[in-house]
Amino acid sequence: MVREDWVARARKHPGSTLEDIQDEPEWSWGHNHRVGFRNRHNRFPGQTTSSKPPGHDDEVVGEARRRFGHLEEKMSKEGRVNFRDIVQGLEDFHLLHPETRPMGCRFVLECTEDWVKYEQDWPADRKKEDKDDGEETQQEPQESKQERSPEESAFLEALKQEREYISNLGINDGNQKSPQTDNLADVDIDQADHFTPDNWFPRSPLLHRLTGSHPLNAEPGLVDLYDAGLITPSYLHYVRNHGSVPRLLWEFHKLDVEHGKLTLSMDELVDQFKAVNIPVLIACDGNRRGELNKIKKSKGFTWGSGGAGCAYWKGALLRDVLLAARIQDPSDAPNGVLNGVHTKKKRYWVNFEGADNLSEGKYATSIPLEFAMDPANDVLLAYEMNDHLLPPDHGYPVRVIIPGYVGGRCVKWLKRIWVSDKENDSYYHTWDNRVLPSFVTDMDGEFANQLFHHPDTACNEQNLNSVIPSSADG
């Protein structure tokens, strides 16, 4: 059988009529219904109607505000509302717009059942209260007032006085006088100082020497310190010396700032800068080391609990002196440029050095420049203590006072100030005034070397501390 070839001949399709084209639906506009999945409009399909008519939400919100206003008006006029008023006055927007609520939030009424029933002024409650009050006036009190013990009464009175005192505290403007007027000191040279380099000025016999006759490291008795009051007399303030006290003269002493950019005599420091007089508590960072030494012997000598004192210190603000030496505040440096140097990602320190000559060189240390330049920190170059010139043991003629810092950063007999881009590397800044882990038992090991140079081991901010100066029966 002979195979025949099939030939397909396509006719020309006439196409859609103009009417068909105009009536064709907009296939890209409708919902792509897939139950359980979001469509292109980010919603779950299933409703046969389109979105809410324009302005629907505005009408609902407006109606809710009207009903809520009616609820507030009724509350202000009548002084009470019931549950029906509350339910009708509050709209549950959680049902209207659940997508604008955090997951899991519920709609709750803005009141409690107890408030509706018992905390509003209902007429029935007033009648009951009037009846109860009448019955109580006819009866004698069933319970007498519980009497307090003498200790409780004294404690309550102390709380009242303390509350009244604190509520009346004002802002210290730095112009106050020290309330401590007991600044009398012995004029006789202590016998323990007769054959020491410090035999040229008197010291108080009320201080207990902790390291022999020289150098002086001494503290007052706790009872004497407590009895003196909140402001410590100068002669009772603890003393921490590393060597002999330098013999400095007011007339000759010069303060060098930033390597000669500014040199100040004591008269210039007093006359050219505004003086601030504020109470500052200073404590040695070794205070109460004696208690630690009873548990495990440390390298430091045995301080008791008296290595702290709060006196009025008067002097010029360090910030003002640094600005006078054209040292710019880092917070004011434009575009990260401080004194012509790019400071981005760079820290600076202000260094202090005393005039005392010690076995390991000058006593020097440093604090962050940002802290020193902060007007709220009140870092002082002090030349008075309790409204009198500094005693020799406390830094005459000028010393650093850093409120909130340990005494080891408050350099005495101040001679030099300068700014650097690294911490001070002097012996006493590196190897003194630090707290190390207990496993470091010597200063020669690698752990000791790393930790003594680590910034986190340095003692700066003063820790909160408290001690009972004396115990009594009762």
GROMACS .gro file of C-alpha atoms in nm, residues 110-326:
model
  217
  110GLU     CA    1  -0.867   5.039   8.129
  111CYS     CA    2  -0.994   4.961   8.478
  112THR     CA    3  -1.044   4.677   8.723
  113GLU     CA    4  -1.358   4.524   8.865
  114ASP     CA    5  -1.265   4.645   9.215
  115TRP     CA    6  -1.233   5.002   9.088
  116VAL     CA    7  -1.577   4.994   8.928
  117LYS     CA    8  -1.744   4.840   9.232
  118TYR     CA    9  -1.563   4.980   9.533
  119GLU     CA   10  -1.350   5.282   9.442
  120GLN     CA   11  -1.622   5.497   9.285
  121ASP     CA   12  -1.872   5.708   9.472
  122TRP     CA   13  -2.189   5.497   9.450
  123PRO     CA   14  -2.495   5.624   9.646
  124ALA     CA   15  -2.551   5.282   9.801
  125ASP     CA   16  -2.194   5.277   9.930
  126ARG     CA   17  -2.234   5.624  10.086
  127LYS     CA   18  -2.537   5.513  10.285
  128LYS     CA   19  -2.354   5.205  10.408
  129GLU     CA   20  -2.047   5.409  10.509
  130ASP     CA   21  -2.260   5.662  10.697
  131LYS     CA   22  -2.427   5.378  10.883
  132ASP     CA   23  -2.096   5.215  10.970
  133ASP     CA   24  -1.948   5.547  11.088
  134GLY     CA   25  -2.241   5.600  11.320
  135GLU     CA   26  -2.197   5.258  11.475
  136GLU     CA   27  -1.823   5.309  11.524
  137THR     CA   28  -1.873   5.637  11.712
  138GLN     CA   29  -2.092   5.455  11.965
  139GLN     CA   30  -1.829   5.189  12.032
  140GLU     CA   31  -1.500   5.228  12.215
  141PRO     CA   32  -1.180   5.161  12.021
  142GLN     CA   33  -1.102   4.793  12.021
  143GLU     CA   34  -0.727   4.829  11.972
  144SER     CA   35  -0.489   5.075  12.133
  145LYS     CA   36  -0.196   5.223  11.948
  146GLN     CA   37   0.104   4.992  11.960
  147GLU     CA   38   0.381   5.149  12.162
  148ARG     CA   39   0.730   5.162  12.012
  149SER     CA   40   1.043   5.053  12.190
  150PRO     CA   41   1.303   5.322  12.273
  151GLU     CA   42   1.525   5.189  11.995
  152GLU     CA   43   1.244   5.208  11.739
  153SER     CA   44   1.154   5.561  11.848
  154ALA     CA   45   1.515   5.675  11.822
  155PHE     CA   46   1.552   5.514  11.480
  156LEU     CA   47   1.230   5.676  11.357
  157GLU     CA   48   1.344   6.017  11.479
  158ALA     CA   49   1.680   5.974  11.306
  159LEU     CA   50   1.503   5.886  10.981
  160LYS     CA   51   1.289   6.200  11.007
  161GLN     CA   52   1.591   6.421  11.070
  162GLU     CA   53   1.787   6.263  10.785
  163ARG     CA   54   1.497   6.303  10.545
  164GLU     CA   55   1.456   6.668  10.645
  165TYR     CA   56   1.830   6.730  10.610
  166ILE     CA   57   1.852   6.573  10.264
  167SER     CA   58   1.544   6.760  10.138
  168ASN     CA   59   1.705   7.092  10.239
  169LEU     CA   60   2.039   7.031  10.069
  170GLY     CA   61   2.129   7.286   9.805
  171ILE     CA   62   2.380   7.310   9.523
  172ASN     CA   63   2.736   7.392   9.624
  173ASP     CA   64   2.847   7.687   9.414
  174GLY     CA   65   3.210   7.648   9.518
  175ASN     CA   66   3.208   7.969   9.721
  176GLN     CA   67   3.128   7.821  10.061
  177LYS     CA   68   3.349   7.829  10.367
  178SER     CA   69   3.458   7.516  10.545
  179PRO     CA   70   3.241   7.455  10.853
  180GLN     CA   71   3.540   7.290  11.019
  181THR     CA   72   3.704   7.556  11.235
  182ASP     CA   73   3.901   7.318  11.457
  183ASN     CA   74   4.231   7.359  11.276
  184LEU     CA   75   4.457   7.397  11.576
  185ALA     CA   76   4.784   7.211  11.547
  186ASP     CA   77   5.079   7.154  11.775
  187VAL     CA   78   5.369   7.390  11.726
  188ASP     CA   79   5.622   7.152  11.876
  189ILE     CA   80   5.820   6.920  11.653
  190ASP     CA   81   5.728   6.558  11.719
  191GLN     CA   82   6.011   6.370  11.887
  192ALA     CA   83   5.985   6.097  11.623
  193ASP     CA   84   6.084   6.356  11.360
  194HIS     CA   85   6.384   6.507  11.539
  195PHE     CA   86   6.641   6.309  11.340
  196THR     CA   87   6.455   6.287  11.008
  197PRO     CA   88   6.443   6.522  10.707
  198ASP     CA   89   6.093   6.623  10.822
  199ASN     CA   90   6.212   6.792  11.142
  200TRP     CA   91   6.113   7.139  11.022
  201PHE     CA   92   5.734   7.135  11.079
  202PRO     CA   93   5.499   7.000  11.349
  203ARG     CA   94   5.265   6.703  11.321
  204SER     CA   95   4.962   6.600  11.519
  205PRO     CA   96   5.023   6.344  11.797
  206LEU     CA   97   4.670   6.212  11.732
  207LEU     CA   98   4.789   6.038  11.414
  208HIS     CA   99   4.900   5.676  11.454
  209ARG     CA  100   5.223   5.608  11.264
  210LEU     CA  101   5.212   5.289  11.059
  211THR     CA  102   5.565   5.270  10.909
  212GLY     CA  103   5.792   5.401  11.180
  213SER     CA  104   5.925   5.752  11.209
  214HIS     CA  105   6.009   5.814  10.843
  215PRO     CA  106   5.854   5.850  10.591
  216LEU     CA  107   5.529   5.938  10.761
  217ASN     CA  108   5.231   5.715  10.688
  218ALA     CA  109   4.969   5.772  10.953
  219GLU     CA  110   4.597   5.763  11.022
  220PRO     CA  111   4.372   5.888  11.303
  221GLY     CA  112   4.178   5.670  11.540
  222LEU     CA  113   3.831   5.586  11.415
  223VAL     CA  114   3.660   5.733  11.721
  224ASP     CA  115   3.849   6.063  11.680
  225LEU     CA  116   3.766   6.067  11.309
  226TYR     CA  117   3.398   6.004  11.378
  227ASP     CA  118   3.373   6.258  11.659
  228ALA     CA  119   3.526   6.527  11.437
  229GLY     CA  120   3.218   6.522  11.213
  230LEU     CA  121   3.162   6.506  10.839
  231ILE     CA  122   3.442   6.754  10.763
  232THR     CA  123   3.777   6.625  10.883
  233PRO     CA  124   4.011   6.871  11.059
  234SER     CA  125   4.341   6.908  10.876
  235TYR     CA  126   4.540   6.769  11.170
  236LEU     CA  127   4.326   6.451  11.172
  237HIS     CA  128   4.346   6.384  10.797
  238TYR     CA  129   4.545   6.073  10.711
  239VAL     CA  130   4.895   6.115  10.561
  240ARG     CA  131   5.057   5.901  10.289
  241ASN     CA  132   5.418   5.990  10.204
  242HIS     CA  133   5.669   5.798   9.994
  243GLY     CA  134   5.966   5.998  10.117
  244SER     CA  135   6.061   6.320  10.287
  245VAL     CA  136   5.847   6.632  10.245
  246PRO     CA  137   6.010   6.878  10.002
  247ARG     CA  138   6.087   7.221  10.145
  248LEU     CA  139   5.909   7.449   9.900
  249LEU     CA  140   5.862   7.825   9.923
  250TRP     CA  141   5.545   8.000   9.809
  251GLU     CA  142   5.750   8.284   9.666
  252PHE     CA  143   5.982   8.063   9.458
  253HIS     CA  144   5.761   7.774   9.354
  254LYS     CA  145   5.669   7.758   8.983
  255LEU     CA  146   5.414   7.533   8.815
  256ASP     CA  147   5.515   7.425   8.464
  257VAL     CA  148   5.227   7.344   8.227
  258GLU     CA  149   5.281   7.164   7.894
  259HIS     CA  150   5.661   7.191   7.880
  260GLY     CA  151   5.685   7.564   7.933
  261LYS     CA  152   5.378   7.679   7.737
  262LEU     CA  153   5.252   7.822   8.064
  263THR     CA  154   5.449   7.885   8.383
  264LEU     CA  155   5.263   8.000   8.691
  265SER     CA  156   5.383   8.131   9.023
  266MET     CA  157   5.163   8.068   9.323
  267ASP     CA  158   5.042   8.428   9.325
  268GLU     CA  159   4.951   8.400   8.956
  269LEU     CA  160   4.765   8.075   9.017
  270VAL     CA  161   4.563   8.244   9.292
  271ASP     CA  162   4.504   8.576   9.117
  272GLN     CA  163   4.445   8.474   8.755
  273PHE     CA  164   4.202   8.184   8.801
  274LYS     CA  165   3.865   8.158   8.968
  275ALA     CA  166   3.885   7.974   9.300
  276VAL     CA  167   3.652   7.686   9.385
  277ASN     CA  168   3.610   7.561   9.743
  278ILE     CA  169   3.438   7.223   9.775
  279PRO     CA  170   3.439   6.927  10.017
  280VAL     CA  171   3.612   6.620   9.875
  281LEU     CA  172   3.662   6.283  10.038
  282ILE     CA  173   4.001   6.130   9.971
  283ALA     CA  174   4.099   5.779  10.075
  284CYS     CA  175   4.416   5.584  10.024
  285ASP     CA  176   4.352   5.291   9.794
  286GLY     CA  177   4.527   5.076  10.056
  287ASN     CA  178   4.277   5.172  10.324
  288ARG     CA  179   4.183   4.872  10.544
  289ARG     CA  180   4.467   4.665  10.400
  290GLY     CA  181   4.538   4.545  10.752
  291GLU     CA  182   4.223   4.334  10.744
  292LEU     CA  183   4.340   4.176  10.419
  293ASN     CA  184   4.687   4.112  10.560
  294LYS     CA  185   4.532   3.906  10.838
  295ILE     CA  186   4.396   3.670  10.573
  296LYS     CA  187   4.691   3.676  10.335
  297LYS     CA  188   4.997   3.895  10.362
  298SER     CA  189   5.025   4.152  10.085
  299LYS     CA  190   5.313   4.371   9.970
  300GLY     CA  191   5.170   4.687  10.126
  301PHE     CA  192   5.192   4.799  10.487
  302THR     CA  193   4.904   4.759  10.730
  303TRP     CA  194   4.648   5.037  10.695
  304GLY     CA  195   4.358   5.043  10.938
  305SER     CA  196   4.021   5.197  10.858
  306GLY     CA  197   4.125   5.557  10.916
  307GLY     CA  198   4.299   5.613  10.583
  308ALA     CA  199   4.023   5.846  10.464
  309GLY     CA  200   3.925   6.206  10.523
  310CYS     CA  201   3.680   6.465  10.392
  311ALA     CA  202   3.803   6.825  10.391
  312TYR     CA  203   3.729   7.145  10.204
  313TRP     CA  204   3.983   7.199   9.926
  314LYS     CA  205   4.017   7.534   9.754
  315GLY     CA  206   4.197   7.606   9.430
  316ALA     CA  207   4.180   7.669   9.058
  317LEU     CA  208   4.007   7.431   8.820
  318LEU     CA  209   4.256   7.221   8.624
  319ARG     CA  210   4.039   7.269   8.315
  320ASP     CA  211   4.086   7.648   8.331
  321VAL     CA  212   4.463   7.614   8.364
  322LEU     CA  213   4.486   7.372   8.070
  323LEU     CA  214   4.276   7.600   7.852
  324ALA     CA  215   4.502   7.890   7.947
  325ALA     CA  216   4.794   7.680   7.823
  326ARG     CA  217   4.605   7.640   7.491
   0.00000   0.00000   0.00000
